Short mmCIF file of C-alpha atoms in Angstrom, two decimals:
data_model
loop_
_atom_site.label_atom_id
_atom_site.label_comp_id
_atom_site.label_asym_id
_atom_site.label_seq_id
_atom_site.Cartn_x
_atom_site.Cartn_y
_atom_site.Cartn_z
CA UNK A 13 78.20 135.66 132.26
CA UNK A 14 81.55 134.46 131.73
CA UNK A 15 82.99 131.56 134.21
CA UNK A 16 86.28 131.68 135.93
CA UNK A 17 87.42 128.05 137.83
CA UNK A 18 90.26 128.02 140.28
CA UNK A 19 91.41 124.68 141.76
CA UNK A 20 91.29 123.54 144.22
CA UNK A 21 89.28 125.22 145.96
CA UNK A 22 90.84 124.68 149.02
CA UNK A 23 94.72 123.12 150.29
CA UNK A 24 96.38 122.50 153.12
CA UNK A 25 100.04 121.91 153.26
CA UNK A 26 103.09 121.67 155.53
CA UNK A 27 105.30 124.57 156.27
CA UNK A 28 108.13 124.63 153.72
CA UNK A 29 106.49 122.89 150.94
CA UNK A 30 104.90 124.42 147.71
CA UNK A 31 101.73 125.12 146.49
CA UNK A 32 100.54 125.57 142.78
CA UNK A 33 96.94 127.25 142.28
CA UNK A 34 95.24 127.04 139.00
CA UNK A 35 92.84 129.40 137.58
CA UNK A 36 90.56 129.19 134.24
CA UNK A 37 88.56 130.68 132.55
CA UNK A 38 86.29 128.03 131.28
CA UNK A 39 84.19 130.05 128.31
CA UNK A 40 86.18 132.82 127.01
CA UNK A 41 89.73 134.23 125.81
CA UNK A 42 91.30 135.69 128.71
CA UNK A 43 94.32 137.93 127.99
CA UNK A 44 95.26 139.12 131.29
CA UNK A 45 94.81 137.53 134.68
CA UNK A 46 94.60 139.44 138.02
CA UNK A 47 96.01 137.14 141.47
CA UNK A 48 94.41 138.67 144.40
CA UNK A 49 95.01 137.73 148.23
CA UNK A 50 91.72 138.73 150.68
CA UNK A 51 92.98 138.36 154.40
CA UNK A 52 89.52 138.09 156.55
CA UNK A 53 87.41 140.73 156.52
CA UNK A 54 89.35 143.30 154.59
CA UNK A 55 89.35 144.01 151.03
CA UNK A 56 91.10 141.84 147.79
CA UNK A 57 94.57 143.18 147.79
CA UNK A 58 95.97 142.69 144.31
CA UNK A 59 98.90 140.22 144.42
CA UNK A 60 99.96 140.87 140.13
CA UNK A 61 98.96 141.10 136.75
CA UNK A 62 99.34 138.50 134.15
CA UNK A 63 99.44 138.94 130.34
CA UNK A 64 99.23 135.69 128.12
CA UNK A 65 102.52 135.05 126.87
CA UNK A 66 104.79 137.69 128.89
CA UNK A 67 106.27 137.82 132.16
CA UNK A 68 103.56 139.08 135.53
CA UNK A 69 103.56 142.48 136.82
CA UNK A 70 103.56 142.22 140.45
CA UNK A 71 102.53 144.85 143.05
CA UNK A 72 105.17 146.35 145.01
CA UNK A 73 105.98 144.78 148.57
CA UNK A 74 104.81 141.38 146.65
CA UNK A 75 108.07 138.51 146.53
CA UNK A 76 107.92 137.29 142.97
CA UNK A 77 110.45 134.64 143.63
CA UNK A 78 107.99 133.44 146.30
CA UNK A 79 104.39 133.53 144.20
CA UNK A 80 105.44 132.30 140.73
CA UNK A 81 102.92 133.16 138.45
CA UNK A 82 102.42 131.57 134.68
CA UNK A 83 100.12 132.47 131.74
CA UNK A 84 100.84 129.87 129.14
CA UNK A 85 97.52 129.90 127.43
CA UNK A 86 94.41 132.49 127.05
CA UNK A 87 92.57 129.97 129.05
CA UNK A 88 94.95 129.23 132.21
CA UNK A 89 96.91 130.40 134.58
CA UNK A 90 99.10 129.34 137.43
CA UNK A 91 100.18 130.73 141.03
CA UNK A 92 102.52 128.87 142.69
CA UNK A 93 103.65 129.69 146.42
CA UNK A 94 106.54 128.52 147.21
CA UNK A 95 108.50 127.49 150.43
CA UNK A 96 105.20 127.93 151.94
CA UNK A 97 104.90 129.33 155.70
CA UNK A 98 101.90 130.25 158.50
CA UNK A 99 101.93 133.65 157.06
CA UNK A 100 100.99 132.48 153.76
CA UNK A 101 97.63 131.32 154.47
CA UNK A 102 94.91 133.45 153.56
CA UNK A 103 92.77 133.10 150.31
CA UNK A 104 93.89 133.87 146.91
CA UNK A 105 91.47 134.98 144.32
CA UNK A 106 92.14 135.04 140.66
CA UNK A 107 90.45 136.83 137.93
CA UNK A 108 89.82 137.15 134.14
CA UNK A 109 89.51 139.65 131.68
CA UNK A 110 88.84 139.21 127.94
CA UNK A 111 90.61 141.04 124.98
CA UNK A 112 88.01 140.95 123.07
CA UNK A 113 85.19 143.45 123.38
CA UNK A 114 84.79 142.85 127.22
CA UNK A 115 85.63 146.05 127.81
CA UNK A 116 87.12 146.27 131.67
CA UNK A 117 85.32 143.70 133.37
CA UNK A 118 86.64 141.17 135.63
CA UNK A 119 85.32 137.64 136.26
CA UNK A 120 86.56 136.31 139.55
CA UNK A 121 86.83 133.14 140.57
CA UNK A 122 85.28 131.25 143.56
CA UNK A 123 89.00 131.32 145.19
CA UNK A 124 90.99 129.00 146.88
CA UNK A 125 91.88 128.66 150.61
CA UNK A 126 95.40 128.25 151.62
CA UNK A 127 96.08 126.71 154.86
CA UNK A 128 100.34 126.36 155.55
CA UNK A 129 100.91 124.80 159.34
CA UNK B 452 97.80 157.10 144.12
CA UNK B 453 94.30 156.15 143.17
CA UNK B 454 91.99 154.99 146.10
CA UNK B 455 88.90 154.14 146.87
CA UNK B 456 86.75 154.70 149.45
CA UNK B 457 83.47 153.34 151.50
CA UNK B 458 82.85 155.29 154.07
CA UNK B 459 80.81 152.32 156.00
CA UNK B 460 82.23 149.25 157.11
CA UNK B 461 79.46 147.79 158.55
CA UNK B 462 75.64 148.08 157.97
CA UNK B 463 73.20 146.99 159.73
CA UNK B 464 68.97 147.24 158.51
CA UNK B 465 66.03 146.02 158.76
CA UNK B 466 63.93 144.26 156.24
CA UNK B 467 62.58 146.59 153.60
CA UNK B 468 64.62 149.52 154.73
CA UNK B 469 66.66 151.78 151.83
CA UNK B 470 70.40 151.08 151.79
CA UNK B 471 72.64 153.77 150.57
CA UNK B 472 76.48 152.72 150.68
CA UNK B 473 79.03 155.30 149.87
CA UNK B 474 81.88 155.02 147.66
CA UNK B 475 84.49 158.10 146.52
CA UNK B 476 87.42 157.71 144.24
CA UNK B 477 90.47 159.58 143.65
CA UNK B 478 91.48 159.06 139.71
CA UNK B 479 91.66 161.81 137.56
CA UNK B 480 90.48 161.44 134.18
CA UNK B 481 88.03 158.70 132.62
CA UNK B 482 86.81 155.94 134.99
CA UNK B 483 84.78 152.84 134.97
CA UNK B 484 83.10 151.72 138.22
CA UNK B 485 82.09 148.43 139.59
CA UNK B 486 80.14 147.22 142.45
CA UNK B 487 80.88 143.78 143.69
CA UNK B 488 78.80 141.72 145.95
CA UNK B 489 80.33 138.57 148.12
CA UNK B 490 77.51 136.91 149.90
CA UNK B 491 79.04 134.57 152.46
CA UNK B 492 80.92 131.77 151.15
CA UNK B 493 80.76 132.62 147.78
CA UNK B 494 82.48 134.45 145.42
CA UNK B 495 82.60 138.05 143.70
CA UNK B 496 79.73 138.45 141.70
CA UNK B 497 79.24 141.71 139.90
CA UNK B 498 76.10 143.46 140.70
CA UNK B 499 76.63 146.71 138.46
CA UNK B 500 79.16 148.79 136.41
CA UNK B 501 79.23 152.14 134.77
CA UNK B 502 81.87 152.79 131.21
CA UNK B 503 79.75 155.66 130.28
CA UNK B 504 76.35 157.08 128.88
CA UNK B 505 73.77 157.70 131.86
CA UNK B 506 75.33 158.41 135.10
CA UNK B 507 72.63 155.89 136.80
CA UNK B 508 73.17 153.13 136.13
CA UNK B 509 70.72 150.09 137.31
CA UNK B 510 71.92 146.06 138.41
CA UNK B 511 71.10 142.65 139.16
CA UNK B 512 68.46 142.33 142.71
CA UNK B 513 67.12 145.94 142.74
CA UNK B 514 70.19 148.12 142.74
CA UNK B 515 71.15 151.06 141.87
CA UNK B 516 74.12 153.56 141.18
CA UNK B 517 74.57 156.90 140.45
CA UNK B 518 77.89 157.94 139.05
CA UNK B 519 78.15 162.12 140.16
CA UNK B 520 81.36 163.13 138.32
CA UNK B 521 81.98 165.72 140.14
CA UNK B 522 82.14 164.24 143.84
CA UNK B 523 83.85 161.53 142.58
CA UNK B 524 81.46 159.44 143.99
CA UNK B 525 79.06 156.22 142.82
CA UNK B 526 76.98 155.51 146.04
CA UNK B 527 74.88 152.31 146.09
CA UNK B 528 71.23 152.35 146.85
CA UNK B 529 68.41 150.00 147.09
CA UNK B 530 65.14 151.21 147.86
CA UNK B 531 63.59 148.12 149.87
CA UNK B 532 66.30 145.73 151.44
CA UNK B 533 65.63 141.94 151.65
CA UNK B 534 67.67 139.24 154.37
CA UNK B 535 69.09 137.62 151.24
CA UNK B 536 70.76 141.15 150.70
CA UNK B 537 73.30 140.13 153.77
CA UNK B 538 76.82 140.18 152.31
CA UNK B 539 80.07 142.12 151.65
CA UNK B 540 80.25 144.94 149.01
CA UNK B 541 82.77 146.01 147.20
CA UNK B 542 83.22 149.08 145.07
CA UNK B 543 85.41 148.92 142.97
CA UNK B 544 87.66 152.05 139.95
CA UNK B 545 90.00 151.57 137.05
CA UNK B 546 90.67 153.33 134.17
CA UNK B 547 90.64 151.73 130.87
CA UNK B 548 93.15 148.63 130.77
CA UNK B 549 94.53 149.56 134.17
CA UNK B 550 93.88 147.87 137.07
CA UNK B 551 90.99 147.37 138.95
CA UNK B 552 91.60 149.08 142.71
CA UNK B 553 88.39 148.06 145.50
CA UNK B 554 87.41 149.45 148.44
CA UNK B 555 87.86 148.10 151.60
CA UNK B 556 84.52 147.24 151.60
CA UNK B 557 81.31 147.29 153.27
CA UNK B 558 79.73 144.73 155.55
CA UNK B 559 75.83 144.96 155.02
CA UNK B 560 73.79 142.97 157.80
CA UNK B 561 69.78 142.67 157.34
CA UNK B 562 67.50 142.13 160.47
CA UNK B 563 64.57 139.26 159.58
#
């Protein structure tokens, strides 16, 4: 199956600094990339959309100005949180579709765990 | 507003027991269906999807799901249940080239 890398896998900062996630997918095109955020034990609440090339689509009650996303390339793309605070932490998945005959399938990455004191 | 839901959140079996995990969906129109599986400490892995064709549908590790159109539903079975099936599962609905919405998920614990 297809292979989605986020790095790191895991970061801990101080409060009020920033944060920049990266996610790949490492063997295919991937036109649009999904951010989630999974808070334990409960399900992967999606954080936005991302087309290659155009500006994310970001679920409502999500700060945009706070999780900068970027899709520069069909390969990669970027969330950055920033001003980071306690609340923050939690773990972000990412995930990858392809354009091209992958129908609606998602490959998810292995995630990466925030941790802001 | 399109949902999803599993009407278990946590399972617990014994060894070589059948599993059946619920899921309904509220979406109107064409759907395609995922279950996910997180074993602990990893990530999503997809254990089966249905786009269309025959309504059951068969995955990786012994499972099984049956899409019934009209309940809205695509429960999750497994006939025998090993330990190694301990993890999280997720079902999961969108429509084509619309977002994928999951369940809250389902916490499946097998007894050695």
């Amino acid at each position: 199956g297809a292979v989605v890398s986020q790095h790191p896998s895991w970061v801990i900062c101080k409060s009020g600094t920033s944060v920049k996630i990266e996610c790949r997918s490492l063997d295919f095109q991937a036109t649009t990339m999904f951010w989630y955020r999974q808070f334990p034990k409960q399900s992967l609440m999606l954080m936005a959309t991302s087309n290659e090339g155009s500006k994310a689509t970001y679920e409502q009650g999500v700060e945009k100005d706070k999780f900068l996303i970027n899709h520069a390339s069909l390969t990669l793309s970027t969330l950055t949180v920033t001003s980071a605070h306690p609340e923050d932490s939690s773990f972000y998945i990412c995930s990858a579709r392809s354009g091209e005959g992958g129908g609606n399938e998602q490959f998810f990455g292995p995630g990466t765990r925030l941790t802001v004191l | 507003a399109q949902s999803v839901s599993q009407h278990n959140h946590h399972v617990i079996l014994s060894e070589a027991a059948s599993l059946e995990l619920g899921c309904n969906y509220s979406y109107g129109g064409t759907v395609n269906l995922f279950w996910y599986v997180q074993y602990p400490g990893q990530h999503l892995q997809l254990l089966l999807k249905y786009f269309s064709g025959d309504p059951l549908v068969k995955g990786i590790k012994g499972f099984e799901a049956e899409f019934i159109k009209s309940k809205f539903s695509f429960n999750l079975r497994k006939p025998s249940v090993q330990w190694s099936d301990t993890a999280e599962y997720f079902c999961a609905v969108t429509r084509r080239d619309d977002k994928i919405i999951f369940g809250k998920g389902t916490r499946l614990h097998i007894l050695p």
